[in-house]
PDB file of C-alpha atoms in Angstrom:
ATOM      1  CA  UNK M   1     -37.194  42.950  65.027  1.00  0.00           C
ATOM      2  CA  UNK M   2     -36.656  39.437  66.314  1.00  0.00           C
ATOM      3  CA  UNK M   3     -35.920  36.171  64.560  1.00  0.00           C
ATOM      4  CA  UNK M   4     -35.000  32.576  65.317  1.00  0.00           C
ATOM      5  CA  UNK M   5     -31.437  31.587  66.108  1.00  0.00           C
ATOM      6  CA  UNK M   6     -30.151  28.969  63.681  1.00  0.00           C
ATOM      7  CA  UNK M   7     -31.146  25.516  65.060  1.00  0.00           C
ATOM      8  CA  UNK M   8     -34.110  27.113  66.869  1.00  0.00           C
ATOM      9  CA  UNK M   9     -34.343  25.878  70.479  1.00  0.00           C
ATOM     10  CA  UNK M  10     -31.957  22.975  69.973  1.00  0.00           C
ATOM     11  CA  UNK M  11     -28.834  25.033  70.672  1.00  0.00           C
ATOM     12  CA  UNK M  12     -29.895  25.992  74.207  1.00  0.00           C
ATOM     13  CA  UNK M  13     -31.747  22.765  75.018  1.00  0.00           C
ATOM     14  CA  UNK M  14     -28.997  20.377  73.948  1.00  0.00           C
ATOM     15  CA  UNK M  15     -26.371  22.530  75.651  1.00  0.00           C
ATOM     16  CA  UNK M  16     -28.252  21.977  78.925  1.00  0.00           C
ATOM     17  CA  UNK M  17     -29.067  18.292  78.361  1.00  0.00           C
ATOM     18  CA  UNK M  18     -25.624  17.237  77.176  1.00  0.00           C
ATOM     19  CA  UNK M  19     -23.817  19.251  79.848  1.00  0.00           C
ATOM     20  CA  UNK M  20     -25.905  17.413  82.431  1.00  0.00           C
ATOM     21  CA  UNK M  21     -25.191  14.064  80.742  1.00  0.00           C
ATOM     22  CA  UNK M  22     -21.506  14.834  81.210  1.00  0.00           C
ATOM     23  CA  UNK M  23     -22.060  15.542  84.887  1.00  0.00           C
ATOM     24  CA  UNK M  24     -23.953  12.251  85.261  1.00  0.00           C
ATOM     25  CA  UNK M  25     -21.139  10.360  83.535  1.00  0.00           C
ATOM     26  CA  UNK M  26     -18.654  11.825  85.988  1.00  0.00           C
ATOM     27  CA  UNK M  27     -20.872  10.913  88.962  1.00  0.00           C
ATOM     28  CA  UNK M  28     -21.113   7.354  87.610  1.00  0.00           C
ATOM     29  CA  UNK M  29     -17.354   7.168  87.090  1.00  0.00           C
ATOM     30  CA  UNK M  30     -17.803   6.420  83.380  1.00  0.00           C
ATOM     31  CA  UNK M  31     -16.192   7.630  80.197  1.00  0.00           C
ATOM     32  CA  UNK M  32     -18.565  10.292  78.784  1.00  0.00           C
ATOM     33  CA  UNK M  33     -19.087   8.566  75.430  1.00  0.00           C
ATOM     34  CA  UNK M  34     -19.424   5.115  76.973  1.00  0.00           C
ATOM     35  CA  UNK M  35     -22.005   6.523  79.386  1.00  0.00           C
ATOM     36  CA  UNK M  36     -24.067   7.847  76.491  1.00  0.00           C
ATOM     37  CA  UNK M  37     -23.785   4.529  74.665  1.00  0.00           C
ATOM     38  CA  UNK M  38     -24.955   2.694  77.793  1.00  0.00           C
ATOM     39  CA  UNK M  39     -28.165   4.733  77.736  1.00  0.00           C
ATOM     40  CA  UNK M  40     -28.795   4.594  73.978  1.00  0.00           C
ATOM     41  CA  UNK M  41     -31.030   2.198  72.086  1.00  0.00           C
ATOM     42  CA  UNK M  42     -31.241   3.812  68.646  1.00  0.00           C
ATOM     43  CA  UNK M  43     -28.757   1.958  66.375  1.00  0.00           C
ATOM     44  CA  UNK M  44     -28.157   5.035  64.246  1.00  0.00           C
ATOM     45  CA  UNK M  45     -27.349   7.171  67.272  1.00  0.00           C
ATOM     46  CA  UNK M  46     -25.043   4.449  68.559  1.00  0.00           C
ATOM     47  CA  UNK M  47     -23.267   4.250  65.194  1.00  0.00           C
ATOM     48  CA  UNK M  48     -22.658   8.008  65.148  1.00  0.00           C
ATOM     49  CA  UNK M  49     -21.176   7.991  68.651  1.00  0.00           C
ATOM     50  CA  UNK M  50     -19.010   4.930  67.961  1.00  0.00           C
ATOM     51  CA  UNK M  51     -17.617   6.582  64.835  1.00  0.00           C
ATOM     52  CA  UNK M  52     -16.753   9.683  66.881  1.00  0.00           C
ATOM     53  CA  UNK M  53     -15.107   7.435  69.467  1.00  0.00           C
ATOM     54  CA  UNK M  54     -13.010   5.905  66.701  1.00  0.00           C
ATOM     55  CA  UNK M  55     -12.020   9.324  65.305  1.00  0.00           C
ATOM     56  CA  UNK M  56     -10.833  10.631  68.685  1.00  0.00           C
ATOM     57  CA  UNK M  57      -9.178   7.422  69.847  1.00  0.00           C
ATOM     58  CA  UNK M  58      -5.666   8.102  71.053  1.00  0.00           C
ATOM     59  CA  UNK M  59      -6.274  11.791  71.716  1.00  0.00           C
ATOM     60  CA  UNK M  60      -4.662  12.897  74.956  1.00  0.00           C
ATOM     61  CA  UNK M  61      -5.079  16.110  76.917  1.00  0.00           C
ATOM     62  CA  UNK M  62      -2.052  17.958  78.234  1.00  0.00           C
ATOM     63  CA  UNK M  63      -1.805  20.579  80.966  1.00  0.00           C
ATOM     64  CA  UNK M  64      -4.793  22.912  80.770  1.00  0.00           C
ATOM     65  CA  UNK M  65      -6.350  20.982  77.892  1.00  0.00           C
ATOM     66  CA  UNK M  66      -9.741  19.286  77.743  1.00  0.00           C
ATOM     67  CA  UNK M  67     -11.629  16.981  75.400  1.00  0.00           C
ATOM     68  CA  UNK M  68     -15.417  17.146  75.499  1.00  0.00           C
ATOM     69  CA  UNK M  69     -18.220  15.212  73.786  1.00  0.00           C
ATOM     70  CA  UNK M  70     -21.891  15.687  73.006  1.00  0.00           C
ATOM     71  CA  UNK M  71     -24.603  14.040  70.906  1.00  0.00           C
ATOM     72  CA  UNK M  72     -28.082  14.915  69.689  1.00  0.00           C
ATOM     73  CA  UNK M  73     -30.731  14.023  67.162  1.00  0.00           C
ATOM     74  CA  UNK M  74     -32.063  17.260  65.751  1.00  0.00           C
ATOM     75  CA  UNK M  75     -35.650  17.822  66.915  1.00  0.00           C
ATOM     76  CA  UNK M  76     -35.697  14.142  68.003  1.00  0.00           C
ATOM     77  CA  UNK M  77     -36.754  13.230  64.475  1.00  0.00           C
ATOM     78  CA  UNK M  78     -34.117  14.424  62.006  1.00  0.00           C
ATOM     79  CA  UNK M  79     -30.331  14.146  61.573  1.00  0.00           C
ATOM     80  CA  UNK M  80     -28.039  12.512  64.114  1.00  0.00           C
ATOM     81  CA  UNK M  81     -24.848  14.347  65.058  1.00  0.00           C
ATOM     82  CA  UNK M  82     -22.058  13.756  67.565  1.00  0.00           C
ATOM     83  CA  UNK M  83     -19.282  16.268  68.217  1.00  0.00           C
ATOM     84  CA  UNK M  84     -15.991  16.263  70.099  1.00  0.00           C
ATOM     85  CA  UNK M  85     -14.030  19.406  70.945  1.00  0.00           C
ATOM     86  CA  UNK M  86     -10.471  19.817  72.163  1.00  0.00           C
ATOM     87  CA  UNK M  87      -9.301  23.112  73.618  1.00  0.00           C
ATOM     88  CA  UNK M  88      -6.850  24.738  75.993  1.00  0.00           C
ATOM     89  CA  UNK M  89      -7.669  27.064  78.883  1.00  0.00           C
ATOM     90  CA  UNK M  90      -5.092  29.530  80.203  1.00  0.00           C
ATOM     91  CA  UNK M  91      -5.363  29.191  83.977  1.00  0.00           C
ATOM     92  CA  UNK M  92      -4.258  32.768  84.604  1.00  0.00           C
ATOM     93  CA  UNK M  93      -6.322  34.721  82.089  1.00  0.00           C
ATOM     94  CA  UNK M  94      -9.129  32.236  81.500  1.00  0.00           C
ATOM     95  CA  UNK M  95      -8.632  32.602  77.744  1.00  0.00           C
ATOM     96  CA  UNK M  96      -9.847  29.615  75.722  1.00  0.00           C
ATOM     97  CA  UNK M  97      -8.113  28.506  72.546  1.00  0.00           C
ATOM     98  CA  UNK M  98      -9.963  26.013  70.379  1.00  0.00           C
ATOM     99  CA  UNK M  99      -7.623  23.362  68.993  1.00  0.00           C
ATOM    100  CA  UNK M 100      -9.659  20.703  67.160  1.00  0.00           C
ATOM    101  CA  UNK M 101     -13.224  19.629  66.574  1.00  0.00           C
ATOM    102  CA  UNK M 102     -14.565  16.356  65.222  1.00  0.00           C
ATOM    103  CA  UNK M 103     -18.077  15.733  63.978  1.00  0.00           C
ATOM    104  CA  UNK M 104     -20.051  12.735  62.738  1.00  0.00           C
ATOM    105  CA  UNK M 105     -23.391  13.163  60.975  1.00  0.00           C
ATOM    106  CA  UNK M 106     -26.067  10.769  59.775  1.00  0.00           C
ATOM    107  CA  UNK M 107     -28.538  12.745  57.670  1.00  0.00           C
ATOM    108  CA  UNK M 108     -30.046   9.713  55.975  1.00  0.00           C
ATOM    109  CA  UNK M 109     -29.396   9.447  52.243  1.00  0.00           C
ATOM    110  CA  UNK M 110     -26.471  11.724  51.376  1.00  0.00           C
ATOM    111  CA  UNK M 111     -27.211  13.392  48.056  1.00  0.00           C
ATOM    112  CA  UNK M 112     -24.262  15.832  48.106  1.00  0.00           C
ATOM    113  CA  UNK M 113     -21.490  14.596  50.443  1.00  0.00           C
ATOM    114  CA  UNK M 114     -19.342  17.701  50.001  1.00  0.00           C
ATOM    115  CA  UNK M 115     -22.298  19.987  50.720  1.00  0.00           C
ATOM    116  CA  UNK M 116     -23.270  18.013  53.819  1.00  0.00           C
ATOM    117  CA  UNK M 117     -19.697  18.079  55.101  1.00  0.00           C
ATOM    118  CA  UNK M 118     -19.454  21.826  54.482  1.00  0.00           C
ATOM    119  CA  UNK M 119     -22.746  22.464  56.288  1.00  0.00           C
ATOM    120  CA  UNK M 120     -21.567  20.434  59.277  1.00  0.00           C
ATOM    121  CA  UNK M 121     -18.132  22.053  59.428  1.00  0.00           C
ATOM    122  CA  UNK M 122     -19.704  25.507  59.162  1.00  0.00           C
ATOM    123  CA  UNK M 123     -22.286  24.702  61.827  1.00  0.00           C
ATOM    124  CA  UNK M 124     -19.592  23.540  64.225  1.00  0.00           C
ATOM    125  CA  UNK M 125     -17.476  26.668  63.712  1.00  0.00           C
ATOM    126  CA  UNK M 126     -20.504  28.959  63.964  1.00  0.00           C
ATOM    127  CA  UNK M 127     -21.544  27.252  67.183  1.00  0.00           C
ATOM    128  CA  UNK M 128     -18.039  27.623  68.597  1.00  0.00           C
ATOM    129  CA  UNK M 129     -18.288  31.358  67.927  1.00  0.00           C
ATOM    130  CA  UNK M 130     -21.700  31.545  69.627  1.00  0.00           C
ATOM    131  CA  UNK M 131     -20.464  29.510  72.585  1.00  0.00           C
ATOM    132  CA  UNK M 132     -17.224  31.377  73.237  1.00  0.00           C
ATOM    133  CA  UNK M 133     -17.760  34.900  71.885  1.00  0.00           C
ATOM    134  CA  UNK M 134     -21.217  36.041  70.873  1.00  0.00           C
ATOM    135  CA  UNK M 135     -23.559  37.897  73.207  1.00  0.00           C
ATOM    136  CA  UNK M 136     -26.080  40.666  72.633  1.00  0.00           C
ATOM    137  CA  UNK M 137     -25.647  43.311  75.310  1.00  0.00           C
ATOM    138  CA  UNK M 138     -28.097  46.053  76.210  1.00  0.00           C
ATOM    139  CA  UNK M 139     -28.756  48.767  78.778  1.00  0.00           C
ATOM    140  CA  UNK M 140     -32.036  50.233  80.035  1.00  0.00           C
ATOM    141  CA  UNK M 141     -32.734  51.950  76.710  1.00  0.00           C
ATOM    142  CA  UNK M 142     -31.433  49.840  73.833  1.00  0.00           C
ATOM    143  CA  UNK M 143     -29.101  47.171  72.506  1.00  0.00           C
ATOM    144  CA  UNK M 144     -25.464  48.223  72.891  1.00  0.00           C
ATOM    145  CA  UNK M 145     -23.975  45.485  70.675  1.00  0.00           C
ATOM    146  CA  UNK M 146     -24.011  47.577  67.526  1.00  0.00           C
ATOM    147  CA  UNK M 147     -20.777  46.673  65.689  1.00  0.00           C
ATOM    148  CA  UNK M 148     -18.082  43.995  65.448  1.00  0.00           C
ATOM    149  CA  UNK M 149     -16.188  45.466  68.395  1.00  0.00           C
ATOM    150  CA  UNK M 150     -19.147  45.222  70.759  1.00  0.00           C
ATOM    151  CA  UNK M 151     -20.481  41.988  69.232  1.00  0.00           C
ATOM    152  CA  UNK M 152     -17.360  39.850  68.716  1.00  0.00           C
ATOM    153  CA  UNK M 153     -17.360  36.765  66.489  1.00  0.00           C
ATOM    154  CA  UNK M 154     -14.681  34.192  65.643  1.00  0.00           C
ATOM    155  CA  UNK M 155     -11.851  35.469  63.460  1.00  0.00           C
ATOM    156  CA  UNK M 156      -9.618  33.235  61.356  1.00  0.00           C
ATOM    157  CA  UNK M 157      -7.038  32.670  64.154  1.00  0.00           C
ATOM    158  CA  UNK M 158      -9.848  31.430  66.436  1.00  0.00           C
ATOM    159  CA  UNK M 159     -11.041  28.696  64.078  1.00  0.00           C
ATOM    160  CA  UNK M 160      -9.909  25.190  65.060  1.00  0.00           C
ATOM    161  CA  UNK M 161      -9.009  22.305  62.783  1.00  0.00           C
ATOM    162  CA  UNK M 162     -12.321  20.597  61.948  1.00  0.00           C
ATOM    163  CA  UNK M 163     -12.814  17.004  60.786  1.00  0.00           C
ATOM    164  CA  UNK M 164     -16.216  15.633  59.755  1.00  0.00           C
ATOM    165  CA  UNK M 165     -17.297  12.096  58.879  1.00  0.00           C
ATOM    166  CA  UNK M 166     -20.571  11.208  57.158  1.00  0.00           C
ATOM    167  CA  UNK M 167     -22.525   8.016  57.722  1.00  0.00           C
ATOM    168  CA  UNK M 168     -24.452   7.611  54.490  1.00  0.00           C
ATOM    169  CA  UNK M 169     -27.718   5.703  54.603  1.00  0.00           C
ATOM    170  CA  UNK M 170     -29.012   5.508  51.017  1.00  0.00           C
ATOM    171  CA  UNK M 171     -31.933   3.352  52.105  1.00  0.00           C
ATOM    172  CA  UNK M 172     -33.208   6.095  54.450  1.00  0.00           C
ATOM    173  CA  UNK M 173     -34.942   9.422  53.656  1.00  0.00           C
ATOM    174  CA  UNK M 174     -32.700  12.489  53.365  1.00  0.00           C
ATOM    175  CA  UNK M 175     -33.032  14.502  56.581  1.00  0.00           C
ATOM    176  CA  UNK M 176     -31.005  17.652  55.943  1.00  0.00           C
ATOM    177  CA  UNK M 177     -27.871  18.758  57.753  1.00  0.00           C
ATOM    178  CA  UNK M 178     -28.120  22.541  58.026  1.00  0.00           C
ATOM    179  CA  UNK M 179     -28.944  22.698  61.740  1.00  0.00           C
ATOM    180  CA  UNK M 180     -27.707  19.392  63.151  1.00  0.00           C
ATOM    181  CA  UNK M 181     -24.244  20.349  64.414  1.00  0.00           C
ATOM    182  CA  UNK M 182     -24.773  23.616  66.282  1.00  0.00           C
ATOM    183  CA  UNK M 183     -26.393  22.136  69.389  1.00  0.00           C
ATOM    184  CA  UNK M 184     -23.976  19.303  70.247  1.00  0.00           C
ATOM    185  CA  UNK M 185     -21.024  21.574  69.432  1.00  0.00           C
ATOM    186  CA  UNK M 186     -21.956  23.977  72.244  1.00  0.00           C
ATOM    187  CA  UNK M 187     -22.121  21.211  74.848  1.00  0.00           C
ATOM    188  CA  UNK M 188     -18.946  19.531  73.591  1.00  0.00           C
ATOM    189  CA  UNK M 189     -17.080  22.821  74.044  1.00  0.00           C
ATOM    190  CA  UNK M 190     -18.489  23.458  77.530  1.00  0.00           C
ATOM    191  CA  UNK M 191     -17.684  19.872  78.531  1.00  0.00           C
ATOM    192  CA  UNK M 192     -14.131  20.321  77.220  1.00  0.00           C
ATOM    193  CA  UNK M 193     -13.783  23.515  79.276  1.00  0.00           C
ATOM    194  CA  UNK M 194     -14.781  21.571  82.379  1.00  0.00           C
ATOM    195  CA  UNK M 195     -12.234  18.851  81.603  1.00  0.00           C
ATOM    196  CA  UNK M 196      -9.552  21.487  81.079  1.00  0.00           C
ATOM    197  CA  UNK M 197     -10.024  23.605  84.193  1.00  0.00           C
ATOM    198  CA  UNK M 198     -12.759  22.088  86.377  1.00  0.00           C
ATOM    199  CA  UNK M 199     -15.144  24.993  85.773  1.00  0.00           C
ATOM    200  CA  UNK M 200     -18.725  24.021  84.859  1.00  0.00           C
ATOM    201  CA  UNK M 201     -20.253  26.882  82.869  1.00  0.00           C
ATOM    202  CA  UNK M 202     -24.046  26.954  82.690  1.00  0.00           C
ATOM    203  CA  UNK M 203     -24.584  30.390  81.150  1.00  0.00           C
ATOM    204  CA  UNK M 204     -23.283  31.166  77.683  1.00  0.00           C
ATOM    205  CA  UNK M 205     -21.049  32.502  76.286  1.00  0.00           C
ATOM    206  CA  UNK M 206     -18.082  30.888  78.026  1.00  0.00           C
ATOM    207  CA  UNK M 207     -15.993  33.994  78.651  1.00  0.00           C
ATOM    208  CA  UNK M 208     -12.595  34.265  80.372  1.00  0.00           C
ATOM    209  CA  UNK M 209     -14.308  36.209  83.204  1.00  0.00           C
ATOM    210  CA  UNK M 210     -16.548  33.222  83.929  1.00  0.00           C
ATOM    211  CA  UNK M 211     -13.510  30.936  84.027  1.00  0.00           C
ATOM    212  CA  UNK M 212     -11.529  33.117  86.437  1.00  0.00           C
ATOM    213  CA  UNK M 213     -14.511  34.368  88.418  1.00  0.00           C
ATOM    214  CA  UNK M 214     -13.499  37.989  87.895  1.00  0.00           C
TER     215      UNK M 214
END
């Protein structure tokens, strides 16, 4: 049986788009968030990114650490979400340790702020697990990822500190927040990996073997 991944095609598409946006920002010699703002005209998208900029202001990256950003509007017609991720990469083993994530969401009128925040936090953590751990493996006959040893997911020690801000717009229709955060979270993490170790990963998940080349 097959089924849709949560966030449908957005997870893969935004990972590709926002990774490339980061590469363009570097080529242009611009701060990654400022570069996105330079190429944005939607005031709600701009507001979400500026709030994220404010939340991460003063964050510094130490040895082996990286801070990455990404933004998307779900399906180009629903909720706006911007995510930042901070992580550390062990240069010897390639192991990645998530440290913090920040998210800003504009889902129109916010009917249940706590529920929207929980959905966004959960989406960010779930996406981090997809991006760094989860992969269905198979051989010539069948799927070999058949248990939690062969299909690893985030455990409690893997979960970073997560902070989410909501931009409430009571004059706008409610858009829903269940699938807004997963896509930008993946790109923010990959962009943070690049900032930490100079390795641009284009095929998920981001495993230690891909970092070290082994």
